[in-house]
PDB file of C-alpha atoms in Angstrom:
ATOM      1  CA  UNK A1107       0.000   0.000   0.000  1.00  0.00           C
ATOM      2  CA  UNK A1108       1.308   3.451  -0.911  1.00  0.00           C
ATOM      3  CA  UNK A1109       0.564   6.492   1.242  1.00  0.00           C
ATOM      4  CA  UNK A1110       0.419   9.859  -0.520  1.00  0.00           C
ATOM      5  CA  UNK A1111       0.190  13.119   1.452  1.00  0.00           C
ATOM      6  CA  UNK A1112      -0.445  16.387  -0.338  1.00  0.00           C
ATOM      7  CA  UNK A1113       0.248  19.910   0.900  1.00  0.00           C
ATOM      8  CA  UNK A1114       0.588  23.424  -0.453  1.00  0.00           C
ATOM      9  CA  UNK A1115      -2.978  24.269  -1.352  1.00  0.00           C
ATOM     10  CA  UNK A1116      -4.539  27.602  -0.454  1.00  0.00           C
ATOM     11  CA  UNK A1117      -6.389  30.658  -1.681  1.00  0.00           C
ATOM     12  CA  UNK A1118      -4.903  33.017  -4.260  1.00  0.00           C
ATOM     13  CA  UNK A1119      -6.096  35.666  -6.665  1.00  0.00           C
ATOM     14  CA  UNK A1120      -6.210  35.080 -10.383  1.00  0.00           C
ATOM     15  CA  UNK A1121      -2.746  35.316 -11.899  1.00  0.00           C
ATOM     16  CA  UNK A1122      -1.095  34.069  -8.722  1.00  0.00           C
ATOM     17  CA  UNK A1123       0.974  30.949  -8.113  1.00  0.00           C
ATOM     18  CA  UNK A1124       0.962  27.945  -5.799  1.00  0.00           C
ATOM     19  CA  UNK A1125       3.256  24.956  -5.443  1.00  0.00           C
ATOM     20  CA  UNK A1126       1.740  21.662  -4.400  1.00  0.00           C
ATOM     21  CA  UNK A1127       3.819  18.889  -2.866  1.00  0.00           C
ATOM     22  CA  UNK A1128       3.106  15.203  -2.428  1.00  0.00           C
ATOM     23  CA  UNK A1129       5.206  12.993  -0.190  1.00  0.00           C
ATOM     24  CA  UNK A1130       5.021   9.275  -0.959  1.00  0.00           C
ATOM     25  CA  UNK A1131       5.644   6.513   1.574  1.00  0.00           C
ATOM     26  CA  UNK A1132       7.378   4.464  -1.123  1.00  0.00           C
ATOM     27  CA  UNK A1133      10.369   5.310  -3.247  1.00  0.00           C
ATOM     28  CA  UNK A1134       8.677   7.153  -6.093  1.00  0.00           C
ATOM     29  CA  UNK A1135      11.255   5.754  -8.446  1.00  0.00           C
ATOM     30  CA  UNK A1136       9.516   2.403  -7.904  1.00  0.00           C
ATOM     31  CA  UNK A1137       6.153   3.900  -8.816  1.00  0.00           C
ATOM     32  CA  UNK A1138       6.092   3.863 -12.582  1.00  0.00           C
ATOM     33  CA  UNK A1139       3.350   6.458 -12.872  1.00  0.00           C
ATOM     34  CA  UNK A1140       2.703   9.565 -10.800  1.00  0.00           C
ATOM     35  CA  UNK A1141       0.461  12.520 -11.382  1.00  0.00           C
ATOM     36  CA  UNK A1142      -2.044  15.074 -10.267  1.00  0.00           C
ATOM     37  CA  UNK A1143      -5.784  15.060 -10.705  1.00  0.00           C
ATOM     38  CA  UNK A1144      -8.439  17.533  -9.555  1.00  0.00           C
ATOM     39  CA  UNK A1145     -12.091  17.514  -8.722  1.00  0.00           C
ATOM     40  CA  UNK A1146     -14.836  20.070  -8.269  1.00  0.00           C
ATOM     41  CA  UNK A1147     -17.862  19.048  -6.169  1.00  0.00           C
ATOM     42  CA  UNK A1148     -20.513  17.486  -8.358  1.00  0.00           C
ATOM     43  CA  UNK A1149     -18.120  16.796 -11.231  1.00  0.00           C
ATOM     44  CA  UNK A1150     -15.922  13.896 -12.227  1.00  0.00           C
ATOM     45  CA  UNK A1151     -12.297  13.890 -11.197  1.00  0.00           C
ATOM     46  CA  UNK A1152     -10.147  15.054 -14.108  1.00  0.00           C
ATOM     47  CA  UNK A1153      -6.495  14.696 -14.940  1.00  0.00           C
ATOM     48  CA  UNK A1154      -3.996  17.528 -14.678  1.00  0.00           C
ATOM     49  CA  UNK A1155      -0.444  16.274 -15.226  1.00  0.00           C
ATOM     50  CA  UNK A1156       1.541  13.047 -15.222  1.00  0.00           C
ATOM     51  CA  UNK A1157       5.137  11.899 -15.074  1.00  0.00           C
ATOM     52  CA  UNK A1158       6.555   8.399 -15.370  1.00  0.00           C
ATOM     53  CA  UNK A1159       9.728   6.770 -14.089  1.00  0.00           C
ATOM     54  CA  UNK A1160      11.483   7.573 -17.377  1.00  0.00           C
ATOM     55  CA  UNK A1161      10.724  11.257 -16.859  1.00  0.00           C
ATOM     56  CA  UNK A1162       8.139  11.508 -19.607  1.00  0.00           C
ATOM     57  CA  UNK A1163       5.713  14.323 -18.792  1.00  0.00           C
ATOM     58  CA  UNK A1164       2.260  15.166 -20.072  1.00  0.00           C
ATOM     59  CA  UNK A1165      -0.354  17.807 -19.307  1.00  0.00           C
ATOM     60  CA  UNK A1166      -4.000  18.250 -20.101  1.00  0.00           C
ATOM     61  CA  UNK A1167      -4.619  21.063 -22.573  1.00  0.00           C
ATOM     62  CA  UNK A1168      -6.178  23.439 -20.040  1.00  0.00           C
ATOM     63  CA  UNK A1169      -2.988  23.716 -17.942  1.00  0.00           C
ATOM     64  CA  UNK A1170      -0.280  23.519 -20.606  1.00  0.00           C
ATOM     65  CA  UNK A1171       2.161  26.414 -20.329  1.00  0.00           C
ATOM     66  CA  UNK A1172       0.968  27.286 -16.811  1.00  0.00           C
ATOM     67  CA  UNK A1173       1.585  24.179 -14.671  1.00  0.00           C
ATOM     68  CA  UNK A1174       4.835  22.248 -14.228  1.00  0.00           C
ATOM     69  CA  UNK A1175       5.100  18.755 -12.748  1.00  0.00           C
ATOM     70  CA  UNK A1176       8.374  17.525 -11.297  1.00  0.00           C
ATOM     71  CA  UNK A1177       9.660  14.948  -8.857  1.00  0.00           C
ATOM     72  CA  UNK A1178      12.511  14.513  -6.425  1.00  0.00           C
ATOM     73  CA  UNK A1179      13.299  10.809  -6.133  1.00  0.00           C
ATOM     74  CA  UNK A1180      15.629  11.338  -3.171  1.00  0.00           C
ATOM     75  CA  UNK A1181      12.857  13.024  -1.171  1.00  0.00           C
ATOM     76  CA  UNK A1182      10.137  10.775  -2.649  1.00  0.00           C
ATOM     77  CA  UNK A1183       8.225  13.949  -3.396  1.00  0.00           C
ATOM     78  CA  UNK A1184       6.113  14.991  -6.354  1.00  0.00           C
ATOM     79  CA  UNK A1185       5.495  18.660  -7.096  1.00  0.00           C
ATOM     80  CA  UNK A1186       3.047  20.720  -9.115  1.00  0.00           C
ATOM     81  CA  UNK A1187       4.050  24.318  -9.756  1.00  0.00           C
ATOM     82  CA  UNK A1188       0.951  26.251 -10.757  1.00  0.00           C
ATOM     83  CA  UNK A1189       1.402  29.690 -12.305  1.00  0.00           C
ATOM     84  CA  UNK A1190      -1.050  32.161 -13.832  1.00  0.00           C
ATOM     85  CA  UNK A1191      -3.867  30.525 -11.908  1.00  0.00           C
ATOM     86  CA  UNK A1192      -7.424  31.057 -13.105  1.00  0.00           C
ATOM     87  CA  UNK A1193     -10.731  30.800 -11.233  1.00  0.00           C
ATOM     88  CA  UNK A1194     -11.518  27.659 -13.226  1.00  0.00           C
ATOM     89  CA  UNK A1195      -8.487  25.993 -11.606  1.00  0.00           C
ATOM     90  CA  UNK A1196     -10.366  26.003  -8.289  1.00  0.00           C
ATOM     91  CA  UNK A1197     -10.669  22.382  -7.153  1.00  0.00           C
ATOM     92  CA  UNK A1198      -9.444  19.750  -4.738  1.00  0.00           C
ATOM     93  CA  UNK A1199      -6.112  18.534  -6.075  1.00  0.00           C
ATOM     94  CA  UNK A1200      -5.099  14.910  -5.589  1.00  0.00           C
ATOM     95  CA  UNK A1201      -1.726  13.253  -5.905  1.00  0.00           C
ATOM     96  CA  UNK A1202      -2.052   9.919  -7.692  1.00  0.00           C
ATOM     97  CA  UNK A1203       0.285   7.025  -8.338  1.00  0.00           C
ATOM     98  CA  UNK A1204       0.271   3.631  -9.947  1.00  0.00           C
ATOM     99  CA  UNK A1205       2.495   0.646 -10.462  1.00  0.00           C
ATOM    100  CA  UNK A1206       1.041  -1.119 -13.517  1.00  0.00           C
ATOM    101  CA  UNK A1207       2.201  -4.678 -14.126  1.00  0.00           C
ATOM    102  CA  UNK A1208       2.999  -3.911 -17.776  1.00  0.00           C
ATOM    103  CA  UNK A1209       4.949  -0.774 -16.893  1.00  0.00           C
ATOM    104  CA  UNK A1210       2.801   1.349 -19.185  1.00  0.00           C
ATOM    105  CA  UNK A1211       1.725   4.714 -17.806  1.00  0.00           C
ATOM    106  CA  UNK A1212      -1.281   6.588 -19.161  1.00  0.00           C
ATOM    107  CA  UNK A1213      -0.914  10.255 -19.999  1.00  0.00           C
ATOM    108  CA  UNK A1214      -2.265  13.124 -17.892  1.00  0.00           C
ATOM    109  CA  UNK A1215      -5.867  12.358 -18.824  1.00  0.00           C
ATOM    110  CA  UNK A1216      -5.490   8.962 -17.135  1.00  0.00           C
ATOM    111  CA  UNK A1217      -4.362  10.173 -13.692  1.00  0.00           C
ATOM    112  CA  UNK A1218      -7.831   9.948 -12.093  1.00  0.00           C
ATOM    113  CA  UNK A1219      -7.712   6.185 -12.687  1.00  0.00           C
ATOM    114  CA  UNK A1220      -4.376   5.498 -10.999  1.00  0.00           C
ATOM    115  CA  UNK A1221      -4.508   2.926  -8.213  1.00  0.00           C
ATOM    116  CA  UNK A1222      -3.348   5.153  -5.350  1.00  0.00           C
ATOM    117  CA  UNK A1223      -4.547   8.605  -4.325  1.00  0.00           C
ATOM    118  CA  UNK A1224      -3.957  11.025  -1.466  1.00  0.00           C
ATOM    119  CA  UNK A1225      -6.610  12.862   0.521  1.00  0.00           C
ATOM    120  CA  UNK A1226      -6.294  16.038  -1.510  1.00  0.00           C
ATOM    121  CA  UNK A1227      -5.418  19.678  -0.958  1.00  0.00           C
ATOM    122  CA  UNK A1228      -7.820  22.507  -1.772  1.00  0.00           C
ATOM    123  CA  UNK A1229      -6.905  25.216  -4.259  1.00  0.00           C
ATOM    124  CA  UNK A1230      -9.166  28.252  -4.510  1.00  0.00           C
ATOM    125  CA  UNK A1231      -8.587  30.987  -7.088  1.00  0.00           C
ATOM    126  CA  UNK A1232     -10.592  34.184  -6.853  1.00  0.00           C
ATOM    127  CA  UNK A1233     -11.155  36.630  -9.676  1.00  0.00           C
TER     128      UNK A1233
END
């Protein structure tokens, strides 16, 4: 079982920045797939960004050019740098991870379906 603990959420004005962190209980180098997903009450969880053990990165179209995913294998920590935030980015953000048997990681759109998820951290962007 993998424990994922997110932090870094908060309230900012449009155009501001936040950096989310996710500490994993396992060596994230052993987790082939890691990513971020988000959810607004009453809507389905949606993908945001993904990174695999080879360092391949993908983003959903709505955050490209504004969000940056990265990881520190030594600290077993995943990050999401969010710049130029918009009110539509308001959501609960979840760190997700998976260790698929075939080693194949979905792209950012697949992060809501990863096998492990944290409890989430709230991001609120006001206009």
